[in-house]
Coordinates of C-alpha atoms and ligand atoms in Angstrom, one line a residue:
M1 CA 107.4 103.4 78.1
S2 CA 105.0 99.7 78.0
E3 CA 100.4 100.6 77.5
S4 CA 99.6 99.9 80.7
K5 CA 102.1 102.8 82.6
K6 CA 100.9 105.9 82.7
A7 CA 103.3 108.7 82.2
L8 CA 104.9 111.4 84.8
T9 CA 104.5 114.1 83.5
N10 CA 105.0 118.5 85.2
N11 CA 102.3 120.6 86.3
F12 CA 102.5 121.6 82.4
G13 CA 102.8 118.4 81.1
A14 CA 105.8 117.6 79.2
P15 CA 107.1 114.4 80.7
V16 CA 109.5 114.4 83.4
D17 CA 112.8 111.8 83.2
N18 CA 113.7 110.4 85.8
D19 CA 112.0 111.4 89.1
L20 CA 114.9 109.6 92.1
N21 CA 118.1 111.6 90.8
S22 CA 119.0 115.1 91.5
L23 CA 120.8 116.1 88.9
T24 CA 123.7 117.0 89.7
A25 CA 128.1 117.7 88.2
G26 CA 129.7 115.3 89.6
N27 CA 128.5 112.2 92.3
P28 CA 127.8 112.7 94.5
G29 CA 128.8 116.7 93.5
P30 CA 126.2 119.7 94.2
V31 CA 122.7 120.2 92.8
L32 CA 122.8 122.1 89.3
M33 CA 120.4 124.7 89.1
Q34 CA 119.7 123.8 86.3
D35 CA 117.4 120.6 87.6
I36 CA 113.7 122.1 86.5
H37 CA 112.1 119.3 88.2
L38 CA 114.0 119.1 91.2
L39 CA 113.2 123.5 91.9
E40 CA 109.4 122.6 90.6
K41 CA 109.5 119.8 93.2
L42 CA 110.2 121.7 96.1
S43 CA 108.6 125.2 95.1
H44 CA 105.4 123.0 95.1
F45 CA 106.0 121.7 98.0
D46 CA 107.3 124.8 99.6
R47 CA 103.0 126.3 99.2
E48 CA 101.7 123.7 100.0
R49 CA 99.7 124.5 103.2
I50 CA 97.0 127.1 103.1
P51 CA 96.2 128.9 106.8
E52 CA 94.6 127.3 108.2
R53 CA 90.8 127.8 109.5
V54 CA 90.5 130.7 112.1
V55 CA 87.6 128.3 114.0
H56 CA 86.4 125.2 112.8
A57 CA 89.9 123.8 111.8
K58 CA 89.7 119.8 112.1
G59 CA 86.7 118.7 110.5
A60 CA 85.4 115.6 108.2
G61 CA 83.1 116.3 105.5
A62 CA 80.8 114.3 102.7
Y63 CA 77.4 114.5 100.5
G64 CA 74.4 112.9 100.2
F65 CA 71.2 114.3 99.3
F66 CA 68.5 116.2 101.3
E67 CA 64.6 114.6 100.6
V68 CA 61.7 116.8 101.1
T69 CA 58.8 114.9 103.2
A70 CA 55.9 117.7 103.6
D71 CA 54.2 120.7 101.9
V72 CA 55.7 123.9 102.9
T73 CA 55.2 125.3 99.8
K74 CA 52.6 128.4 102.2
Y75 CA 56.2 129.0 104.5
T76 CA 58.4 129.4 101.0
R77 CA 59.4 130.3 98.0
A78 CA 62.8 127.5 98.2
K79 CA 62.1 125.3 94.7
F80 CA 64.3 122.4 96.4
L81 CA 61.1 122.7 99.4
S82 CA 59.2 122.7 96.7
Q83 CA 57.7 119.3 96.5
V84 CA 57.3 115.7 98.7
G85 CA 59.4 113.8 97.4
K86 CA 62.6 115.7 96.2
R87 CA 65.1 115.3 96.3
T88 CA 69.1 117.9 96.3
E89 CA 72.8 116.6 96.2
V90 CA 74.4 118.1 99.4
F91 CA 77.1 118.9 100.8
L92 CA 78.7 118.8 105.0
R93 CA 81.7 119.5 107.1
F94 CA 81.2 118.5 110.4
S95 CA 83.8 120.2 112.4
T96 CA 85.8 121.2 116.3
V97 CA 86.0 124.6 117.1
G98 CA 88.8 125.6 118.8
G99 CA 91.5 123.5 118.2
E100 CA 94.4 123.4 116.2
K101 CA 94.0 121.5 112.1
G102 CA 95.7 118.5 113.8
S103 CA 94.0 118.5 117.6
A104 CA 91.9 115.6 119.2
D105 CA 89.1 115.0 117.5
A106 CA 86.9 114.1 121.4
E107 CA 88.3 117.8 122.5
R108 CA 85.0 119.7 124.9
D109 CA 83.8 121.7 122.2
P110 CA 80.9 122.5 120.4
R111 CA 81.2 120.8 116.8
G112 CA 79.7 122.3 113.1
F113 CA 76.8 121.1 111.0
A114 CA 78.3 123.5 108.0
L115 CA 75.8 122.1 105.2
K116 CA 75.8 123.1 101.4
F117 CA 72.5 122.5 99.4
Y118 CA 73.2 122.4 95.5
T119 CA 69.8 123.7 94.5
E120 CA 68.8 125.0 90.9
E121 CA 68.2 128.5 92.2
G122 CA 71.6 129.0 93.6
N123 CA 74.0 126.7 96.2
Y124 CA 72.2 127.1 99.6
D125 CA 74.3 127.3 103.0
M126 CA 72.8 126.1 106.5
V127 CA 76.3 126.6 108.5
G128 CA 74.7 125.5 112.7
N129 CA 75.6 123.4 115.0
N130 CA 76.0 120.5 116.9
T131 CA 73.8 122.9 119.6
P132 CA 70.9 124.9 119.6
V133 CA 72.6 128.2 120.6
F134 CA 75.6 130.1 121.7
F135 CA 77.6 131.9 124.1
I136 CA 77.4 135.5 123.2
R137 CA 74.2 137.2 121.1
D138 CA 76.6 140.4 119.7
P139 CA 79.3 139.6 117.2
L140 CA 82.1 142.5 118.5
K141 CA 82.0 139.8 121.3
F142 CA 83.2 137.4 119.0
P143 CA 86.6 137.7 118.3
D144 CA 87.3 138.2 121.9
F145 CA 85.8 134.7 123.6
I146 CA 87.1 132.7 120.3
H147 CA 91.1 134.6 122.2
T148 CA 90.4 132.8 124.4
Q149 CA 89.4 129.0 123.9
K150 CA 92.4 129.4 121.5
R151 CA 96.2 130.0 123.3
N152 CA 97.5 131.7 125.4
P153 CA 99.4 134.1 124.4
A154 CA 102.9 133.9 126.1
T155 CA 102.6 130.5 127.5
N156 CA 101.3 129.6 123.6
L157 CA 98.8 126.5 126.4
K158 CA 94.3 126.7 126.4
D159 CA 94.1 128.3 129.9
P160 CA 92.0 128.2 132.2
D161 CA 91.6 131.0 133.1
M162 CA 91.4 133.3 129.9
F163 CA 88.3 130.1 129.7
W164 CA 86.7 130.8 132.6
D165 CA 87.7 134.5 133.3
F166 CA 85.7 135.8 129.4
L167 CA 82.4 133.5 130.3
S168 CA 82.2 134.3 134.4
L169 CA 82.1 137.9 132.9
T170 CA 79.5 137.1 129.9
P171 CA 76.8 135.3 132.2
E172 CA 74.8 134.9 128.7
S173 CA 77.3 132.4 128.1
V174 CA 76.1 130.2 130.5
H175 CA 73.1 128.4 128.2
Q176 CA 75.7 127.7 126.0
V177 CA 78.0 126.2 128.9
T178 CA 75.7 123.8 130.3
I179 CA 75.6 122.6 127.3
L180 CA 79.2 121.7 126.0
F181 CA 79.6 121.1 130.0
S182 CA 77.4 118.1 129.8
D183 CA 77.9 115.1 127.9
R184 CA 76.2 116.1 124.7
G185 CA 80.0 118.3 124.7
T186 CA 81.4 115.3 123.9
P187 CA 79.6 113.1 121.3
R188 CA 80.4 109.7 120.6
T189 CA 80.5 110.1 116.9
Y190 CA 79.7 113.3 113.9
R191 CA 76.9 110.6 113.1
H192 CA 75.1 110.1 117.4
M193 CA 75.2 114.1 117.2
N194 CA 71.8 117.1 116.0
G195 CA 72.3 119.5 114.2
F196 CA 71.1 122.9 114.5
S197 CA 70.0 126.2 112.6
S198 CA 70.2 128.0 116.2
H199 CA 69.3 131.2 114.3
T200 CA 66.5 132.6 113.9
F201 CA 65.9 132.6 109.6
K202 CA 63.5 134.5 107.2
W203 CA 60.7 132.9 105.1
Y204 CA 59.2 134.0 102.6
N205 CA 56.3 132.8 99.9
E206 CA 56.2 133.7 97.0
N207 CA 52.8 136.0 98.1
G208 CA 55.6 137.8 100.3
E209 CA 54.1 136.4 103.8
Y210 CA 57.7 135.7 105.2
F211 CA 57.8 133.7 108.7
W212 CA 60.6 133.5 111.1
V213 CA 62.6 129.6 111.2
K214 CA 64.7 127.8 113.2
Y215 CA 66.2 124.5 111.7
H216 CA 66.2 121.8 114.3
F217 CA 68.1 118.3 112.1
K218 CA 67.7 115.4 114.9
T219 CA 69.8 112.9 114.6
E220 CA 68.5 109.0 113.2
Q221 CA 71.3 107.2 114.5
G222 CA 70.3 108.6 118.8
I223 CA 71.8 110.8 120.6
Q224 CA 75.7 108.9 122.0
N225 CA 77.8 110.6 124.2
F226 CA 81.6 110.2 125.8
T227 CA 81.9 110.7 129.8
R228 CA 84.4 113.1 130.6
Q229 CA 86.9 109.8 131.4
E230 CA 85.5 108.2 127.6
A231 CA 86.6 111.9 125.9
E232 CA 90.2 111.3 127.7
I233 CA 90.9 108.5 126.4
M234 CA 90.0 108.5 123.1
K235 CA 91.8 111.8 122.9
G236 CA 94.9 109.9 123.7
K237 CA 93.9 106.3 121.6
D238 CA 92.8 107.8 118.6
P239 CA 92.7 112.0 118.4
D240 CA 90.8 111.1 114.6
H241 CA 88.1 108.8 115.6
A242 CA 84.9 111.0 114.8
T243 CA 87.1 111.4 111.1
R244 CA 87.3 107.7 110.6
D245 CA 83.7 106.6 111.5
L246 CA 82.7 109.1 109.7
F247 CA 85.0 107.7 106.3
E248 CA 84.7 103.9 107.1
A249 CA 80.7 104.4 108.1
I250 CA 79.8 105.1 104.8
R251 CA 82.4 103.5 103.7
R252 CA 80.3 100.3 104.7
R253 CA 77.6 102.0 103.0
E254 CA 75.7 102.5 106.6
F255 CA 74.5 105.6 105.9
P256 CA 73.9 108.0 108.2
A257 CA 70.1 110.4 108.4
W258 CA 68.9 113.4 110.0
R259 CA 65.5 114.2 110.5
L260 CA 64.7 118.0 109.6
E261 CA 62.3 119.2 112.1
M262 CA 62.0 123.3 111.7
Q263 CA 60.4 125.7 113.8
I264 CA 58.3 128.7 112.5
M265 CA 56.7 131.2 114.9
T266 CA 55.0 134.3 112.3
P267 CA 56.0 137.7 112.6
E268 CA 52.5 138.4 114.7
Q269 CA 53.9 136.4 117.6
A270 CA 57.0 137.2 117.2
E271 CA 56.7 140.8 118.0
K272 CA 54.6 140.1 121.3
Y273 CA 56.8 136.8 122.1
R274 CA 58.3 137.6 125.9
F275 CA 61.7 137.5 124.7
D276 CA 63.7 138.7 121.5
P277 CA 64.0 135.7 119.7
F278 CA 66.7 136.2 117.9
D279 CA 69.1 136.2 120.7
L280 CA 71.2 133.4 119.6
T281 CA 72.0 132.2 123.6
K282 CA 68.2 130.9 123.9
V283 CA 65.7 128.0 122.2
W284 CA 62.3 128.7 121.5
P285 CA 60.2 125.7 123.8
H286 CA 58.8 123.0 122.1
A287 CA 56.1 123.7 123.8
D288 CA 54.9 126.9 121.8
F289 CA 56.5 126.0 119.0
P290 CA 56.2 122.4 118.3
P291 CA 58.6 121.6 115.5
I292 CA 57.5 120.0 112.3
V293 CA 59.0 117.2 110.0
I294 CA 59.9 118.2 107.1
G295 CA 62.8 116.1 105.4
R296 CA 65.5 114.0 105.8
L297 CA 69.0 114.7 105.3
V298 CA 71.0 111.5 103.9
L299 CA 75.2 111.2 103.3
N300 CA 76.6 108.6 101.5
R301 CA 78.9 109.6 99.4
N302 CA 82.7 110.3 100.9
P303 CA 85.4 113.2 98.7
E304 CA 87.5 111.0 96.3
N305 CA 90.4 113.9 97.9
Y306 CA 90.8 116.0 101.9
F307 CA 92.2 119.1 100.6
A308 CA 90.0 118.9 97.2
E309 CA 87.0 119.1 99.5
V310 CA 87.0 119.8 102.8
E311 CA 89.9 121.3 103.1
Q312 CA 88.7 123.8 100.8
A313 CA 84.6 123.8 101.1
A314 CA 83.6 127.6 102.1
F315 CA 80.9 127.8 104.2
S316 CA 78.4 130.9 105.0
P317 CA 75.4 131.8 106.2
A318 CA 74.9 134.2 103.6
N319 CA 74.6 132.2 101.2
F320 CA 70.8 132.6 100.8
V321 CA 68.3 131.0 97.4
P322 CA 64.8 132.5 96.6
G323 CA 62.7 131.8 99.6
I324 CA 64.8 131.8 102.6
A325 CA 66.7 135.0 104.0
A326 CA 68.8 137.1 106.7
S327 CA 66.8 137.8 110.8
P328 CA 67.7 140.0 113.1
D329 CA 70.0 138.4 115.2
K330 CA 73.2 139.9 115.9
M331 CA 75.8 137.1 115.8
L332 CA 73.5 136.7 112.1
Q333 CA 74.3 140.2 110.8
G334 CA 78.0 139.4 112.3
R335 CA 78.6 136.2 110.4
L336 CA 77.1 137.2 107.3
F337 CA 80.2 139.4 106.4
S338 CA 82.9 136.7 108.4
Y339 CA 82.4 134.6 106.5
H340 CA 82.2 135.2 102.8
D341 CA 85.3 137.2 104.3
T342 CA 88.0 135.1 105.9
H343 CA 87.2 132.3 102.5
R344 CA 88.2 135.3 100.9
H345 CA 91.6 135.4 103.1
R346 CA 92.2 132.0 103.4
L347 CA 91.4 130.9 99.0
G348 CA 91.0 133.2 97.6
P349 CA 88.9 136.0 95.8
N350 CA 87.7 133.2 93.5
Y351 CA 87.1 129.9 95.7
H352 CA 83.4 130.4 94.6
L353 CA 85.0 128.4 91.8
I354 CA 86.7 125.9 93.5
P355 CA 84.5 122.9 92.5
V356 CA 82.8 121.9 95.9
N357 CA 81.9 125.5 96.3
A358 CA 80.5 125.5 92.6
P359 CA 77.0 125.6 92.0
K360 CA 76.1 122.2 90.3
A361 CA 72.4 122.8 89.5
V362 CA 72.6 126.3 87.8
K363 CA 74.9 128.6 85.9
V364 CA 76.6 131.7 87.4
D365 CA 76.0 134.8 86.0
N366 CA 77.3 138.1 86.5
Y367 CA 80.1 141.4 85.9
E368 CA 82.2 140.3 89.0
R369 CA 85.5 139.8 86.9
D370 CA 89.3 139.2 87.2
G371 CA 90.9 138.4 90.6
F372 CA 93.3 135.8 91.5
M373 CA 93.1 131.8 90.5
R374 CA 90.6 133.0 88.3
T375 CA 90.3 130.0 87.0
D376 CA 87.5 129.3 85.0
G377 CA 86.8 132.1 81.3
N378 CA 86.1 134.7 82.7
F379 CA 82.6 135.2 81.0
G380 CA 84.8 135.7 77.9
G381 CA 83.9 138.6 76.0
A382 CA 80.2 139.5 78.0
P383 CA 79.1 142.6 79.1
N384 CA 81.7 143.6 82.2
Y385 CA 78.7 146.1 83.6
Y386 CA 75.7 146.7 83.8
P387 CA 73.2 148.4 83.3
N388 CA 74.0 146.8 79.5
S389 CA 72.4 147.4 76.2
F390 CA 74.6 143.9 75.2
G391 CA 71.8 140.6 76.2
G392 CA 73.8 141.0 79.6
P393 CA 72.3 139.2 83.0
E394 CA 69.6 140.9 84.4
P395 CA 67.3 141.0 88.4
T396 CA 64.6 139.2 88.6
P397 CA 63.0 141.6 91.5
E398 CA 59.8 139.1 91.7
V399 CA 62.3 136.9 94.0
A400 CA 62.5 140.1 96.9
D401 CA 62.7 139.2 100.2
P402 CA 59.4 141.2 101.3
P403 CA 60.4 144.8 103.7
F404 CA 59.6 144.4 107.4
E405 CA 59.6 147.1 109.9
V406 CA 62.4 148.4 111.5
S407 CA 62.6 151.3 113.9
G408 CA 64.1 153.0 116.9
R409 CA 67.8 154.8 117.4
A410 CA 71.2 153.4 116.0
A411 CA 73.7 153.9 119.3
R412 CA 75.2 150.7 121.4
Q413 CA 72.5 149.8 122.9
K414 CA 73.0 146.8 126.3
Y415 CA 70.4 144.2 126.3
I416 CA 68.0 145.1 129.0
H417 CA 66.9 141.4 130.3
P418 CA 69.8 140.9 131.7
N419 CA 68.3 138.3 134.2
D420 CA 65.8 135.8 131.4
D421 CA 69.9 135.0 130.6
F422 CA 69.5 132.6 133.2
V423 CA 65.9 130.7 132.8
Q424 CA 66.6 128.4 129.9
A425 CA 70.3 127.6 132.3
G426 CA 67.9 126.2 134.8
A427 CA 65.4 124.8 132.5
L428 CA 68.0 122.7 130.6
Y429 CA 69.6 121.8 134.3
K430 CA 66.3 121.4 136.2
K431 CA 63.9 120.2 134.1
V432 CA 65.4 118.7 131.5
M433 CA 68.6 116.5 132.5
T434 CA 67.7 113.6 133.9
D435 CA 70.5 113.4 137.9
T436 CA 73.0 111.4 135.8
D437 CA 73.5 114.1 133.4
R438 CA 73.4 116.5 136.7
E439 CA 76.4 114.7 138.0
H440 CA 78.0 113.8 134.8
L441 CA 77.7 118.1 134.1
V442 CA 78.4 119.0 137.8
G443 CA 81.9 116.5 137.6
N444 CA 83.3 118.0 133.9
I445 CA 82.7 122.0 134.7
V446 CA 84.5 120.5 139.0
E447 CA 87.4 118.9 136.3
H448 CA 87.4 122.1 134.6
L449 CA 86.5 125.0 136.6
A450 CA 89.2 123.9 139.5
K451 CA 92.1 125.2 137.8
A452 CA 90.8 128.1 137.0
Q453 CA 91.8 131.0 139.8
K454 CA 89.9 131.0 142.8
R455 CA 88.0 134.6 142.6
I456 CA 87.0 133.3 138.4
Q457 CA 86.0 130.5 140.2
Y458 CA 83.3 132.9 142.7
R459 CA 82.6 134.2 139.8
Q460 CA 81.2 131.9 137.4
C461 CA 79.8 129.6 140.6
A462 CA 77.9 132.7 141.2
V463 CA 76.7 132.7 137.4
F464 CA 75.6 128.8 137.7
C465 CA 73.9 130.2 141.0
K466 CA 71.8 132.4 138.9
A467 CA 70.2 129.6 136.7
D468 CA 69.7 127.6 139.4
P469 CA 70.6 127.3 143.2
D470 CA 71.2 123.9 143.5
Y471 CA 73.5 124.3 140.3
G472 CA 75.9 126.4 141.9
R473 CA 76.1 124.9 144.8
R474 CA 77.3 121.5 143.9
V475 CA 79.6 123.1 141.0
A476 CA 81.1 125.2 144.8
E477 CA 81.1 122.1 146.8
G478 CA 83.3 120.4 144.5
L479 CA 84.9 123.1 143.7
N480 CA 85.7 123.2 148.5
L481 CA 84.1 127.1 148.0
S482 CA 82.1 128.6 150.6
V483 CA 78.8 128.3 149.3
K484 CA 77.5 131.5 151.7
D485 CA 79.6 133.3 149.6
V486 CA 78.5 132.4 145.8
V487 CA 74.7 133.5 147.2
L488 CA 76.7 136.4 148.0
L489 CA 77.7 136.7 144.9
A490 CA 75.3 135.8 142.7
N491 CA 72.6 138.7 144.4
M492 CA 74.8 141.9 143.4
S493 CA 75.0 143.3 139.7
Q494 CA 76.6 142.0 137.5
E495 CA 79.0 145.2 137.6
D496 CA 79.7 144.9 141.8
R497 CA 80.6 141.2 141.1
A498 CA 82.8 141.8 138.5
Q499 CA 84.3 144.3 141.2
A500 CA 83.9 142.2 143.7
T501 CA 85.6 139.5 142.6
K502 CA 88.6 141.8 140.5
Q503 CA 92.8 140.5 140.9
G504 CA 93.8 140.3 143.8
S505 CA 90.3 139.5 145.8
Y506 CA 89.8 135.5 146.8
T507 CA 92.8 134.1 147.4
K508 CA 92.8 132.1 150.3
Ligands
LIG601 P1 61.8 119.9 125.5 O1 61.5 119.0 127.0 O2 61.2 119.9 124.5 O3 62.8 119.9 124.4 C1 64.2 119.5 125.9 C2 65.2 119.0 125.0 O4 66.3 119.7 124.7 C3 64.8 118.5 123.4 O5 64.9 118.7 122.5 C4 66.3 117.4 124.0 O6 66.8 116.8 123.1 C5 67.3 118.8 124.9 N1 68.7 118.1 125.6 C6 68.0 117.4 126.1 N2 69.0 116.6 126.9 C7 70.0 117.9 126.3 C8 71.5 118.1 126.9 N3 72.3 118.0 128.0 N4 72.0 119.8 126.5 C9 71.3 120.1 124.9 N5 70.3 119.7 125.1 C10 69.2 118.4 125.4 O7 62.4 121.5 126.3 P2 61.5 123.7 126.0 O8 61.7 123.0 124.8 O9 60.9 124.0 127.1 O10 63.1 123.4 126.2 C11 64.4 123.8 128.2 C12 65.7 123.4 127.7 O11 65.7 122.4 126.7 C13 66.1 124.5 127.0 O12 66.5 125.9 127.5 C14 67.0 124.3 125.7 O13 68.5 124.1 127.4 C15 66.2 122.5 125.8 N6 67.1 121.9 124.4 C16 65.5 122.7 123.7 C17 65.9 123.4 122.6 C18 64.2 124.0 121.8 O14 64.6 123.7 120.9 N7 63.1 123.9 122.1 C19 66.6 122.6 122.1 C20 68.1 121.7 122.7 C21 67.8 122.4 123.8 P3 67.4 115.9 122.0 O15 66.1 115.4 121.6 O16 68.2 114.9 120.5 O17 67.2 114.3 123.1

């Protein structure tokens, strides 16, 4: 073999003699069982696919850095945020939510914005979306909600009845539905959209004082969206357009960037605030909590291998570092469990050893051992129990998340202010959107909702009507519904409305 050629080996390093002809008895002849190379090649191929993510299956990712631009040490002790000018390596994965791994990037869907900071105190993940709110506020509803966004169990088709039935029976979704059906539901590329933590988190400083915070990553490329018609064309023309755009922009060295703005609330403000600041269906109005610019995120390096670095990337909102902790947001509490759990199913119990998921700036040292695919030295002969008197790692009590008061009854408790579910959707429709935004919103909804049963159309229009009467009326008119009936339904309680629109109603 000449020196310029590289030897083909099997998975155990031995040279392979032939990679074109199977070993046969005679010519052509049956294949011999002793063709170990063929058996190994086929059996590895048979196992190439891992379970796709149950949500956010289609995605694209890139590396970059986060740079601090303002002093936030009075709010958080996190070391990666401790100095103006300090840079931390990051990996960001964008995604759609409901579609399968091969689905189109231009689908109407929220976009995932999952960010991993490789800090010197461990990996910190901010697993956000391109919307500041979410459809529901209780994690018990999450699997049901996702089922309605996926395929009908009988037809295996996306199903407008399932989609709108659930949303119209879950009116707290109307704020997120309004954002999703505006043109922000079809961002032009991953570079031209914002990223939000959506949840509230806790920041705490060296003195144990804490603050409630929300993250807003604002695109420096500017917001750009597809209209419904442009998105439809792009889905057929290039189902991978956003994946391609990100990779090619970085290859051209046009590095996309986002400005990090924080909203910060004191515990005293939270106690007195006019609505629950931990409710994921609501934003904190900018006038009450003006965003403060604190940093800049830049993506400047493409992954070298999609499977290794993007498909196997695993994020969790439970990956905190000292100075950052959870809030009582119920949806967040559910996610704190669910992300690690799904990664153990998808990638195995030692998924934290996969290089894209492993800390880069600090060494892991603990008492967790063994399990499938333990690919490191498994801590050799170090003690595997705590406490021990053999020099094993010790906890650091001073990094503890400061305690806060909770009180009340332990029970399954309904949300007590259902009428404020409509206020922010109404404000978005009336005060923030332009005439063109409203026109596109109504058109986008009518086109989709028209495919659901009439009774579901009525119920959903009543929900829009509660957000803003003009909003409900325009969608109802677009669907040729009786506006009078929609207003009647809007004035009913949620339970009465569900009863009035049960199966068999509004069949004319
Ligand atoms: P502001 O006028 O201060 O902020 C309005 C915000 O709405 C801007 O951040 C703008 O984002 C964003 N926006 C504009 N068009 C759309 C759209 N079609 N979909 C989603 N967001 C859009 O008002 P308030 O803070 O009082 O909030 C009023 C409403 O604005 C809220 O009810 C909420 O629906 C929406 N909003 C509020 C946010 C917040 O954190 N307060 C964040 C995002 C939306 P941009 O600057 O990127 O153009």
